[in-house]
Amino acid sequence: MTVEHDTLLWLSKSIGLFYLIGLSVAVMVYVYWPSNKKRFDRAASAILHDEDRPTEGVK
Amino acid sequence: MQVIATLTRSERQWALIILLVLFALGLALMAAGRNDPLAGHGALVMIAALAAIFAVISGYFTPEPGDERLDHYYDEPSKIGLVLAMAWAAVGMFFGVWVAALLAWPDLTFDAGWASFGRIRPVHTTGVIFGFGGNALIATSFYVMQRTSRARLPDQLSPLFVLFGYNLFCLLAVSGYMMGITQSKEYAEPEWYADIWLVVVWVVYFVIYLRTLARRNEPHIYVANWYYLAFILVVAMLHIVNNLAVPVSFGSAKSYSLFSGVQDAMTQWWYGHNAVAFFLTSGFLGMLYYYMPKRAGRPIYSYRMSIISFWGITFFYMWAGSHHLHYTALPQWVQSLGMTFSIMLLIPSWVSAGNALMTLNGAWHKVRDDAVLRFMMVAAVFYGLTTFEGSFMAIRTVNSLSHYTDWTIGHVHAGTLGWVSMITFGAIYASVPWLWKRPAMYSTQLVETHFWFAIAGTIVYVFAMWNSGIIQGLMWRTYNDSGTLAYSFVDSLIAMHPYYIARTVGGLLFLTGTLVGCYNVWMTIRTAPRTSTTGAEPALAEQPLLQPGE
């Protein structure tokens, strides 16, 4: 199998470019989606209260 | 054997079956290998399996654990893993000091083939990266995934299989180098049979992680788990692809890579740089995102930023490997691609480092008083410094000065000593009292001692290599009036000598700190808790918030 330089260049400038942009947009939308804020805040502070056994602290 | 008592009867039977299969595999390798070094490794596998069989049998008739075990986390693998990590740290760093000294005083091989630079250098890198780093990652990942998921590991046997199987791999690797067994691929030196074994171990590790997450009692998967999971998944991909090879025969340790020429070089550095990214960065960021907020008693500064940098790091790193091959036969545009992605990587890297340091904002008094938290703070600072340096060195014109010089070695050690080791020691010092139900480490003063040895060692080492590397690079590119090189290679080597001595001293300081740490960890485990243990568990939960001075 030989892949020509031009083919790879085309791939990176088309599909690769949109893949990169698409992924960035998807991540940003997920991160800043307003209803996700509560989940994130809970997750960030949930690790602080202990917890010496499973399911303890689950509300 | 205490650990056998934590297995159920059927798990003990399965353990024996697995070990008998391992024993048979070792026997087969030994028989097929005959006079090949492979036979030696067959014997090593057999001995390891036999020792483990005796251990299981000796604990076989201890009473089974009851169902009350399900009300607790399963921490045996984390405990054993942390002890193994400290042991590998001592061994790996000892070899590091030795190999550093060897460059200053070449007679230190003592005329032994196994002690030559080409053999003990990979013993050092494998010992510290895979032995110390890998065990610390496995141990802390089991610890963190259970706590953040609020779920116990799915069973008792598979985590122990992963831990001991992984250490068998490390042992095969390190002993193989001394016998002259190597694929000659940096950080992927072990030969085909050890590689296949690691794949088996790693797949089980991945499955354990997924099974634990599937049992979680938290709605959201905490970000540390994402980083650990990326580490496990991507390392599996890298390991499998880069080690595709055909053995000369089933009776030979030697194999030939599926790739050749520049494709081989590109595959190797796709592997090599992502080993830095996913083994030495992603997993340790997982550690950082759990232990630092926990120890500081403050949630991560921006949870959103931690997710953005996760995807940035995961995506960009994949493309950065070709910066190891500037000015080679690799097509220019592939080199430029690697360079561009390396520069872009600075953004998610600094977002992570900044996020960690901002988390400490408001807790600086704790950083001042608590050496454990200070280890983590210094780790974040070195993470920021090293990623900046890395992006800078990936630029082609900078690389023309830095490549093949000691600057690269300095950069790597700023990362491994300053970032990876510091966060690991911080995590170990935080975990050990929590795991062994102790109020604190045996001696907070010794943690402080370790911290200053580690910092001093890192700074001496890194400055020695920066100086040495830049002098080396400049000497190699200085021309005289007639247009020929002004210095011979030997001239540059003589100029390096004082720096090689300084580097050895830096490494020795760092090793001393590690040995102090080993003693402290050992004494913490050995010494009975100084305060009353009655009702210790709820009280211990508050421990991370306490400060030595309080």
PDB file of N, CA and C in Angstrom, chain A residues 1 3-9 12 16-17 19-21 23-24 26-28 30-59, chain B residues 70-73 143 146-148 150-152 216-222 226 289-290 293-295 297-300 303-305 307-308 311 315-316 319 333 337 341 344 434 437 537 540-542 544:
ATOM      1  N   MET A   1       0.845  -1.197   0.000  1.00  0.00           N
ATOM      2  CA  MET A   1       0.000   0.000   0.000  1.00  0.00           C
ATOM      3  C   MET A   1       0.881   1.248   0.000  1.00  0.00           C
ATOM      4  N   VAL A   3       0.756   5.376  -0.015  1.00  0.00           N
ATOM      5  CA  VAL A   3      -0.078   6.555   0.101  1.00  0.00           C
ATOM      6  C   VAL A   3       0.752   7.739  -0.380  1.00  0.00           C
ATOM      7  N   GLU A   4       0.221   8.422  -1.381  1.00  0.00           N
ATOM      8  CA  GLU A   4       0.972   9.535  -1.944  1.00  0.00           C
ATOM      9  C   GLU A   4       0.918  10.749  -1.023  1.00  0.00           C
ATOM     10  N   HIS A   5       1.946  11.544  -1.108  1.00  0.00           N
ATOM     11  CA  HIS A   5       2.028  12.773  -0.335  1.00  0.00           C
ATOM     12  C   HIS A   5       0.792  13.655  -0.569  1.00  0.00           C
ATOM     13  N   ASP A   6       0.395  13.779  -1.870  1.00  0.00           N
ATOM     14  CA  ASP A   6      -0.740  14.649  -2.195  1.00  0.00           C
ATOM     15  C   ASP A   6      -2.028  14.172  -1.538  1.00  0.00           C
ATOM     16  N   THR A   7      -2.184  12.832  -1.486  1.00  0.00           N
ATOM     17  CA  THR A   7      -3.398  12.278  -0.880  1.00  0.00           C
ATOM     18  C   THR A   7      -3.462  12.652   0.599  1.00  0.00           C
ATOM     19  N   LEU A   8      -2.330  12.463   1.288  1.00  0.00           N
ATOM     20  CA  LEU A   8      -2.285  12.780   2.715  1.00  0.00           C
ATOM     21  C   LEU A   8      -2.507  14.271   2.949  1.00  0.00           C
ATOM     22  N   LEU A   9      -1.907  15.071   2.073  1.00  0.00           N
ATOM     23  CA  LEU A   9      -2.049  16.513   2.202  1.00  0.00           C
ATOM     24  C   LEU A   9      -3.520  16.894   2.049  1.00  0.00           C
ATOM     25  N   SER A  12      -5.409  15.882   5.187  1.00  0.00           N
ATOM     26  CA  SER A  12      -5.204  16.723   6.363  1.00  0.00           C
ATOM     27  C   SER A  12      -5.827  18.095   6.182  1.00  0.00           C
ATOM     28  N   GLY A  16      -9.171  16.299   7.923  1.00  0.00           N
ATOM     29  CA  GLY A  16      -8.414  16.560   9.148  1.00  0.00           C
ATOM     30  C   GLY A  16      -8.776  17.902   9.751  1.00  0.00           C
ATOM     31  N   LEU A  17      -8.894  18.902   8.889  1.00  0.00           N
ATOM     32  CA  LEU A  17      -9.218  20.251   9.354  1.00  0.00           C
ATOM     33  C   LEU A  17     -10.587  20.278  10.017  1.00  0.00           C
ATOM     34  N   TYR A  19     -12.278  17.786  11.170  1.00  0.00           N
ATOM     35  CA  TYR A  19     -12.259  16.925  12.356  1.00  0.00           C
ATOM     36  C   TYR A  19     -11.774  17.734  13.554  1.00  0.00           C
ATOM     37  N   LEU A  20     -10.686  18.462  13.337  1.00  0.00           N
ATOM     38  CA  LEU A  20     -10.123  19.284  14.417  1.00  0.00           C
ATOM     39  C   LEU A  20     -11.114  20.362  14.858  1.00  0.00           C
ATOM     40  N   ILE A  21     -11.687  21.064  13.874  1.00  0.00           N
ATOM     41  CA  ILE A  21     -12.636  22.134  14.226  1.00  0.00           C
ATOM     42  C   ILE A  21     -13.880  21.531  14.880  1.00  0.00           C
ATOM     43  N   LEU A  23     -14.255  18.734  16.511  1.00  0.00           N
ATOM     44  CA  LEU A  23     -13.993  18.247  17.867  1.00  0.00           C
ATOM     45  C   LEU A  23     -13.922  19.413  18.849  1.00  0.00           C
ATOM     46  N   SER A  24     -13.229  20.488  18.443  1.00  0.00           N
ATOM     47  CA  SER A  24     -13.107  21.651  19.333  1.00  0.00           C
ATOM     48  C   SER A  24     -14.473  22.230  19.642  1.00  0.00           C
ATOM     49  N   ALA A  26     -17.395  20.726  19.464  1.00  0.00           N
ATOM     50  CA  ALA A  26     -18.173  19.789  20.284  1.00  0.00           C
ATOM     51  C   ALA A  26     -17.754  19.875  21.751  1.00  0.00           C
ATOM     52  N   VAL A  27     -16.440  19.944  22.004  1.00  0.00           N
ATOM     53  CA  VAL A  27     -15.958  20.019  23.384  1.00  0.00           C
ATOM     54  C   VAL A  27     -16.434  21.313  24.036  1.00  0.00           C
ATOM     55  N   MET A  28     -16.317  22.426  23.294  1.00  0.00           N
ATOM     56  CA  MET A  28     -16.732  23.715  23.850  1.00  0.00           C
ATOM     57  C   MET A  28     -18.232  23.732  24.177  1.00  0.00           C
ATOM     58  N   TYR A  30     -20.143  21.190  24.844  1.00  0.00           N
ATOM     59  CA  TYR A  30     -20.374  20.327  26.005  1.00  0.00           C
ATOM     60  C   TYR A  30     -19.977  21.034  27.299  1.00  0.00           C
ATOM     61  N   VAL A  31     -18.811  21.667  27.263  1.00  0.00           N
ATOM     62  CA  VAL A  31     -18.282  22.277  28.483  1.00  0.00           C
ATOM     63  C   VAL A  31     -19.126  23.469  28.923  1.00  0.00           C
ATOM     64  N   TYR A  32     -19.595  24.262  27.946  1.00  0.00           N
ATOM     65  CA  TYR A  32     -20.327  25.475  28.321  1.00  0.00           C
ATOM     66  C   TYR A  32     -21.837  25.311  28.264  1.00  0.00           C
ATOM     67  N   TRP A  33     -22.337  24.121  28.008  1.00  0.00           N
ATOM     68  CA  TRP A  33     -23.768  23.885  28.013  1.00  0.00           C
ATOM     69  C   TRP A  33     -24.314  24.205  29.413  1.00  0.00           C
ATOM     70  N   PRO A  34     -25.254  25.187  29.515  1.00  0.00           N
ATOM     71  CA  PRO A  34     -25.620  25.691  30.844  1.00  0.00           C
ATOM     72  C   PRO A  34     -26.035  24.602  31.840  1.00  0.00           C
ATOM     73  N   SER A  35     -26.797  23.621  31.385  1.00  0.00           N
ATOM     74  CA  SER A  35     -27.298  22.644  32.356  1.00  0.00           C
ATOM     75  C   SER A  35     -26.202  21.698  32.840  1.00  0.00           C
ATOM     76  N   ASN A  36     -25.053  21.700  32.167  1.00  0.00           N
ATOM     77  CA  ASN A  36     -23.954  20.846  32.634  1.00  0.00           C
ATOM     78  C   ASN A  36     -23.229  21.443  33.825  1.00  0.00           C
ATOM     79  N   LYS A  37     -23.425  22.739  34.049  1.00  0.00           N
ATOM     80  CA  LYS A  37     -22.653  23.417  35.099  1.00  0.00           C
ATOM     81  C   LYS A  37     -22.860  22.752  36.463  1.00  0.00           C
ATOM     82  N   LYS A  38     -24.125  22.383  36.716  1.00  0.00           N
ATOM     83  CA  LYS A  38     -24.425  21.778  38.012  1.00  0.00           C
ATOM     84  C   LYS A  38     -23.678  20.460  38.216  1.00  0.00           C
ATOM     85  N   ARG A  39     -23.675  19.656  37.154  1.00  0.00           N
ATOM     86  CA  ARG A  39     -22.960  18.369  37.228  1.00  0.00           C
ATOM     87  C   ARG A  39     -21.490  18.592  37.535  1.00  0.00           C
ATOM     88  N   PHE A  40     -20.902  19.567  36.811  1.00  0.00           N
ATOM     89  CA  PHE A  40     -19.473  19.815  36.972  1.00  0.00           C
ATOM     90  C   PHE A  40     -19.166  20.311  38.386  1.00  0.00           C
ATOM     91  N   ASP A  41     -19.979  21.245  38.867  1.00  0.00           N
ATOM     92  CA  ASP A  41     -19.726  21.784  40.207  1.00  0.00           C
ATOM     93  C   ASP A  41     -19.838  20.692  41.252  1.00  0.00           C
ATOM     94  N   ARG A  42     -20.834  19.840  41.063  1.00  0.00           N
ATOM     95  CA  ARG A  42     -21.010  18.747  42.015  1.00  0.00           C
ATOM     96  C   ARG A  42     -19.822  17.793  41.971  1.00  0.00           C
ATOM     97  N   ALA A  43     -19.409  17.464  40.738  1.00  0.00           N
ATOM     98  CA  ALA A  43     -18.284  16.531  40.591  1.00  0.00           C
ATOM     99  C   ALA A  43     -17.021  17.105  41.225  1.00  0.00           C
ATOM    100  N   ALA A  44     -16.798  18.405  41.017  1.00  0.00           N
ATOM    101  CA  ALA A  44     -15.574  19.023  41.532  1.00  0.00           C
ATOM    102  C   ALA A  44     -15.541  18.997  43.061  1.00  0.00           C
ATOM    103  N   SER A  45     -16.702  19.218  43.698  1.00  0.00           N
ATOM    104  CA  SER A  45     -16.676  19.275  45.164  1.00  0.00           C
ATOM    105  C   SER A  45     -16.953  17.912  45.795  1.00  0.00           C
ATOM    106  N   ALA A  46     -17.547  16.978  45.018  1.00  0.00           N
ATOM    107  CA  ALA A  46     -17.910  15.681  45.600  1.00  0.00           C
ATOM    108  C   ALA A  46     -16.689  14.903  46.081  1.00  0.00           C
ATOM    109  N   ILE A  47     -15.543  15.089  45.392  1.00  0.00           N
ATOM    110  CA  ILE A  47     -14.370  14.292  45.785  1.00  0.00           C
ATOM    111  C   ILE A  47     -13.835  14.737  47.138  1.00  0.00           C
ATOM    112  N   LEU A  48     -14.226  15.937  47.583  1.00  0.00           N
ATOM    113  CA  LEU A  48     -13.643  16.446  48.831  1.00  0.00           C
ATOM    114  C   LEU A  48     -14.259  15.811  50.065  1.00  0.00           C
ATOM    115  N   HIS A  49     -15.595  15.493  49.993  1.00  0.00           N
ATOM    116  CA  HIS A  49     -16.104  14.869  51.215  1.00  0.00           C
ATOM    117  C   HIS A  49     -15.931  13.369  51.173  1.00  0.00           C
ATOM    118  N   ASP A  50     -15.393  12.895  52.282  1.00  0.00           N
ATOM    119  CA  ASP A  50     -15.006  11.493  52.339  1.00  0.00           C
ATOM    120  C   ASP A  50     -16.071  10.684  53.045  1.00  0.00           C
ATOM    121  N   GLU A  51     -16.054   9.550  52.922  1.00  0.00           N
ATOM    122  CA  GLU A  51     -15.813   8.545  51.932  1.00  0.00           C
ATOM    123  C   GLU A  51     -14.804   7.512  52.382  1.00  0.00           C
ATOM    124  N   ASP A  52     -15.096   6.710  53.321  1.00  0.00           N
ATOM    125  CA  ASP A  52     -14.192   5.602  53.453  1.00  0.00           C
ATOM    126  C   ASP A  52     -14.833   4.301  53.021  1.00  0.00           C
ATOM    127  N   ARG A  53     -16.011   4.410  52.443  1.00  0.00           N
ATOM    128  CA  ARG A  53     -16.642   3.196  51.927  1.00  0.00           C
ATOM    129  C   ARG A  53     -17.493   3.554  50.730  1.00  0.00           C
ATOM    130  N   PRO A  54     -17.724   2.565  49.864  1.00  0.00           N
ATOM    131  CA  PRO A  54     -18.491   2.837  48.644  1.00  0.00           C
ATOM    132  C   PRO A  54     -19.881   3.375  48.979  1.00  0.00           C
ATOM    133  N   THR A  55     -20.414   4.153  48.080  1.00  0.00           N
ATOM    134  CA  THR A  55     -21.773   4.706  48.112  1.00  0.00           C
ATOM    135  C   THR A  55     -21.969   5.719  49.238  1.00  0.00           C
ATOM    136  N   GLU A  56     -20.996   5.802  50.184  1.00  0.00           N
ATOM    137  CA  GLU A  56     -21.153   6.783  51.246  1.00  0.00           C
ATOM    138  C   GLU A  56     -21.081   8.178  50.633  1.00  0.00           C
ATOM    139  N   GLY A  57     -21.945   9.039  51.068  1.00  0.00           N
ATOM    140  CA  GLY A  57     -21.901  10.400  50.560  1.00  0.00           C
ATOM    141  C   GLY A  57     -22.725  10.595  49.303  1.00  0.00           C
ATOM    142  N   VAL A  58     -23.327   9.541  48.794  1.00  0.00           N
ATOM    143  CA  VAL A  58     -24.166   9.684  47.605  1.00  0.00           C
ATOM    144  C   VAL A  58     -25.493  10.313  48.012  1.00  0.00           C
ATOM    145  N   LYS A  59     -25.839  11.390  47.316  1.00  0.00           N
ATOM    146  CA  LYS A  59     -27.099  12.048  47.682  1.00  0.00           C
ATOM    147  C   LYS A  59     -28.080  11.932  46.521  1.00  0.00           C
TER     148      LYS A  59
ATOM    149  N   LEU B  70     -17.666  -6.016  50.936  1.00  0.00           N
ATOM    150  CA  LEU B  70     -18.263  -5.198  49.873  1.00  0.00           C
ATOM    151  C   LEU B  70     -18.620  -3.794  50.353  1.00  0.00           C
ATOM    152  N   ASP B  71     -18.617  -3.599  51.680  1.00  0.00           N
ATOM    153  CA  ASP B  71     -18.876  -2.262  52.220  1.00  0.00           C
ATOM    154  C   ASP B  71     -17.626  -1.393  52.248  1.00  0.00           C
ATOM    155  N   HIS B  72     -16.510  -1.959  51.810  1.00  0.00           N
ATOM    156  CA  HIS B  72     -15.256  -1.202  51.834  1.00  0.00           C
ATOM    157  C   HIS B  72     -14.640  -1.193  50.451  1.00  0.00           C
ATOM    158  N   TYR B  73     -13.721  -0.250  50.268  1.00  0.00           N
ATOM    159  CA  TYR B  73     -12.957  -0.268  49.034  1.00  0.00           C
ATOM    160  C   TYR B  73     -11.921  -1.370  49.121  1.00  0.00           C
ATOM    161  N   TYR B 143      -6.987   3.397  43.451  1.00  0.00           N
ATOM    162  CA  TYR B 143      -7.437   4.181  44.605  1.00  0.00           C
ATOM    163  C   TYR B 143      -8.443   5.254  44.164  1.00  0.00           C
ATOM    164  N   GLN B 146     -11.954   4.099  42.554  1.00  0.00           N
ATOM    165  CA  GLN B 146     -12.946   3.613  43.527  1.00  0.00           C
ATOM    166  C   GLN B 146     -13.577   4.776  44.289  1.00  0.00           C
ATOM    167  N   ARG B 147     -12.726   5.720  44.760  1.00  0.00           N
ATOM    168  CA  ARG B 147     -13.247   6.852  45.547  1.00  0.00           C
ATOM    169  C   ARG B 147     -14.137   7.758  44.710  1.00  0.00           C
ATOM    170  N   THR B 148     -13.682   8.065  43.479  1.00  0.00           N
ATOM    171  CA  THR B 148     -14.460   9.019  42.693  1.00  0.00           C
ATOM    172  C   THR B 148     -15.719   8.380  42.114  1.00  0.00           C
ATOM    173  N   ARG B 150     -17.257   5.989  43.894  1.00  0.00           N
ATOM    174  CA  ARG B 150     -17.908   5.452  45.080  1.00  0.00           C
ATOM    175  C   ARG B 150     -18.388   4.021  44.812  1.00  0.00           C
ATOM    176  N   ALA B 151     -17.482   3.253  44.237  1.00  0.00           N
ATOM    177  CA  ALA B 151     -17.784   1.846  43.957  1.00  0.00           C
ATOM    178  C   ALA B 151     -16.529   1.030  44.197  1.00  0.00           C
ATOM    179  N   ARG B 152     -16.735  -0.189  44.732  1.00  0.00           N
ATOM    180  CA  ARG B 152     -15.600  -1.073  44.962  1.00  0.00           C
ATOM    181  C   ARG B 152     -15.171  -1.703  43.642  1.00  0.00           C
ATOM    182  N   ARG B 216     -20.431   2.691  39.016  1.00  0.00           N
ATOM    183  CA  ARG B 216     -20.267   3.890  39.840  1.00  0.00           C
ATOM    184  C   ARG B 216     -21.604   4.380  40.405  1.00  0.00           C
ATOM    185  N   ASN B 217     -21.487   5.049  41.563  1.00  0.00           N
ATOM    186  CA  ASN B 217     -22.644   5.629  42.221  1.00  0.00           C
ATOM    187  C   ASN B 217     -22.624   7.152  42.132  1.00  0.00           C
ATOM    188  N   GLU B 218     -21.866   7.665  41.202  1.00  0.00           N
ATOM    189  CA  GLU B 218     -21.824   9.103  40.963  1.00  0.00           C
ATOM    190  C   GLU B 218     -22.376   9.335  39.558  1.00  0.00           C
ATOM    191  N   PRO B 219     -23.167  10.390  39.364  1.00  0.00           N
ATOM    192  CA  PRO B 219     -23.735  10.587  38.026  1.00  0.00           C
ATOM    193  C   PRO B 219     -22.677  10.915  36.989  1.00  0.00           C
ATOM    194  N   HIS B 220     -21.667  11.700  37.391  1.00  0.00           N
ATOM    195  CA  HIS B 220     -20.680  12.186  36.435  1.00  0.00           C
ATOM    196  C   HIS B 220     -19.349  11.492  36.692  1.00  0.00           C
ATOM    197  N   ILE B 221     -18.631  11.180  35.626  1.00  0.00           N
ATOM    198  CA  ILE B 221     -17.303  10.563  35.790  1.00  0.00           C
ATOM    199  C   ILE B 221     -16.293  11.671  36.031  1.00  0.00           C
ATOM    200  N   TYR B 222     -15.707  11.681  37.228  1.00  0.00           N
ATOM    201  CA  TYR B 222     -14.778  12.754  37.609  1.00  0.00           C
ATOM    202  C   TYR B 222     -13.585  12.811  36.651  1.00  0.00           C
ATOM    203  N   TRP B 226     -10.941  10.384  33.496  1.00  0.00           N
ATOM    204  CA  TRP B 226     -10.780  10.538  32.047  1.00  0.00           C
ATOM    205  C   TRP B 226      -9.310  10.449  31.690  1.00  0.00           C
ATOM    206  N   TYR B 289      -5.246  15.887  39.456  1.00  0.00           N
ATOM    207  CA  TYR B 289      -6.627  16.371  39.572  1.00  0.00           C
ATOM    208  C   TYR B 289      -7.380  15.724  40.723  1.00  0.00           C
ATOM    209  N   TYR B 290      -6.870  14.633  41.262  1.00  0.00           N
ATOM    210  CA  TYR B 290      -7.509  14.084  42.457  1.00  0.00           C
ATOM    211  C   TYR B 290      -6.789  14.538  43.727  1.00  0.00           C
ATOM    212  N   PRO B 293      -6.583  18.799  44.759  1.00  0.00           N
ATOM    213  CA  PRO B 293      -7.771  19.370  45.414  1.00  0.00           C
ATOM    214  C   PRO B 293      -8.021  18.738  46.778  1.00  0.00           C
ATOM    215  N   LYS B 294      -7.798  17.433  46.835  1.00  0.00           N
ATOM    216  CA  LYS B 294      -8.050  16.693  48.054  1.00  0.00           C
ATOM    217  C   LYS B 294      -7.148  17.185  49.182  1.00  0.00           C
ATOM    218  N   ARG B 295      -5.877  17.305  48.883  1.00  0.00           N
ATOM    219  CA  ARG B 295      -4.914  17.696  49.903  1.00  0.00           C
ATOM    220  C   ARG B 295      -5.097  19.169  50.282  1.00  0.00           C
ATOM    221  N   GLY B 297      -7.851  20.712  50.112  1.00  0.00           N
ATOM    222  CA  GLY B 297      -9.187  20.906  50.672  1.00  0.00           C
ATOM    223  C   GLY B 297     -10.015  21.893  49.874  1.00  0.00           C
ATOM    224  N   ARG B 298      -9.686  22.066  48.596  1.00  0.00           N
ATOM    225  CA  ARG B 298     -10.427  22.987  47.748  1.00  0.00           C
ATOM    226  C   ARG B 298     -10.730  22.302  46.421  1.00  0.00           C
ATOM    227  N   PRO B 299     -11.929  22.523  45.876  1.00  0.00           N
ATOM    228  CA  PRO B 299     -12.211  21.929  44.568  1.00  0.00           C
ATOM    229  C   PRO B 299     -11.323  22.538  43.492  1.00  0.00           C
ATOM    230  N   ILE B 300     -11.174  21.812  42.400  1.00  0.00           N
ATOM    231  CA  ILE B 300     -10.345  22.293  41.299  1.00  0.00           C
ATOM    232  C   ILE B 300     -10.857  23.663  40.839  1.00  0.00           C
ATOM    233  N   TYR B 303     -13.423  23.421  36.706  1.00  0.00           N
ATOM    234  CA  TYR B 303     -13.676  22.080  36.199  1.00  0.00           C
ATOM    235  C   TYR B 303     -13.781  22.107  34.677  1.00  0.00           C
ATOM    236  N   ARG B 304     -14.366  23.179  34.151  1.00  0.00           N
ATOM    237  CA  ARG B 304     -14.508  23.295  32.694  1.00  0.00           C
ATOM    238  C   ARG B 304     -13.145  23.310  32.009  1.00  0.00           C
ATOM    239  N   MET B 305     -12.219  24.077  32.588  1.00  0.00           N
ATOM    240  CA  MET B 305     -10.885  24.148  31.997  1.00  0.00           C
ATOM    241  C   MET B 305     -10.223  22.778  31.989  1.00  0.00           C
ATOM    242  N   ILE B 307     -11.606  19.952  31.531  1.00  0.00           N
ATOM    243  CA  ILE B 307     -12.127  19.144  30.417  1.00  0.00           C
ATOM    244  C   ILE B 307     -11.570  19.638  29.084  1.00  0.00           C
ATOM    245  N   ILE B 308     -11.543  20.964  28.932  1.00  0.00           N
ATOM    246  CA  ILE B 308     -11.004  21.508  27.680  1.00  0.00           C
ATOM    247  C   ILE B 308      -9.554  21.061  27.505  1.00  0.00           C
ATOM    248  N   TRP B 311      -9.207  17.349  26.364  1.00  0.00           N
ATOM    249  CA  TRP B 311      -9.375  17.055  24.936  1.00  0.00           C
ATOM    250  C   TRP B 311      -8.258  17.663  24.110  1.00  0.00           C
ATOM    251  N   PHE B 315      -5.945  15.261  21.912  1.00  0.00           N
ATOM    252  CA  PHE B 315      -5.963  15.411  20.456  1.00  0.00           C
ATOM    253  C   PHE B 315      -4.603  15.834  19.908  1.00  0.00           C
ATOM    254  N   PHE B 316      -4.018  16.880  20.496  1.00  0.00           N
ATOM    255  CA  PHE B 316      -2.797  17.440  19.916  1.00  0.00           C
ATOM    256  C   PHE B 316      -1.594  16.504  20.032  1.00  0.00           C
ATOM    257  N   TRP B 319      -0.172  14.048  17.345  1.00  0.00           N
ATOM    258  CA  TRP B 319       0.433  14.505  16.093  1.00  0.00           C
ATOM    259  C   TRP B 319       1.819  15.096  16.291  1.00  0.00           C
ATOM    260  N   TRP B 333       7.213  18.143   5.342  1.00  0.00           N
ATOM    261  CA  TRP B 333       5.883  18.572   5.797  1.00  0.00           C
ATOM    262  C   TRP B 333       5.438  17.787   7.029  1.00  0.00           C
ATOM    263  N   LEU B 337       4.384  19.461  10.487  1.00  0.00           N
ATOM    264  CA  LEU B 337       3.126  19.105  11.165  1.00  0.00           C
ATOM    265  C   LEU B 337       3.379  18.853  12.649  1.00  0.00           C
ATOM    266  N   PHE B 341       1.857  21.150  15.821  1.00  0.00           N
ATOM    267  CA  PHE B 341       1.039  20.605  16.910  1.00  0.00           C
ATOM    268  C   PHE B 341       1.759  20.735  18.256  1.00  0.00           C
ATOM    269  N   MET B 344       1.069  24.182  19.445  1.00  0.00           N
ATOM    270  CA  MET B 344      -0.324  24.326  19.903  1.00  0.00           C
ATOM    271  C   MET B 344      -0.532  23.656  21.260  1.00  0.00           C
ATOM    272  N   TRP B 434      -3.637   7.447  54.474  1.00  0.00           N
ATOM    273  CA  TRP B 434      -5.051   7.132  54.233  1.00  0.00           C
ATOM    274  C   TRP B 434      -5.243   5.625  54.081  1.00  0.00           C
ATOM    275  N   LYS B 437      -4.447   3.598  57.353  1.00  0.00           N
ATOM    276  CA  LYS B 437      -5.188   4.114  58.518  1.00  0.00           C
ATOM    277  C   LYS B 437      -4.260   4.678  59.593  1.00  0.00           C
ATOM    278  N   GLU B 537     -11.910   5.468  61.538  1.00  0.00           N
ATOM    279  CA  GLU B 537     -12.253   5.705  60.140  1.00  0.00           C
ATOM    280  C   GLU B 537     -12.892   7.065  59.856  1.00  0.00           C
ATOM    281  N   LEU B 540     -10.304   9.725  60.286  1.00  0.00           N
ATOM    282  CA  LEU B 540      -9.269   9.760  59.274  1.00  0.00           C
ATOM    283  C   LEU B 540      -9.721  10.473  58.011  1.00  0.00           C
ATOM    284  N   ALA B 541     -11.022  10.420  57.782  1.00  0.00           N
ATOM    285  CA  ALA B 541     -11.522  11.030  56.565  1.00  0.00           C
ATOM    286  C   ALA B 541     -11.191  12.521  56.530  1.00  0.00           C
ATOM    287  N   GLU B 542     -11.059  13.116  57.704  1.00  0.00           N
ATOM    288  CA  GLU B 542     -10.775  14.547  57.750  1.00  0.00           C
ATOM    289  C   GLU B 542      -9.280  14.838  57.661  1.00  0.00           C
ATOM    290  N   PRO B 544      -6.839  14.738  55.483  1.00  0.00           N
ATOM    291  CA  PRO B 544      -6.163  15.553  54.480  1.00  0.00           C
ATOM    292  C   PRO B 544      -6.260  17.050  54.745  1.00  0.00           C
TER     293      PRO B 544
END
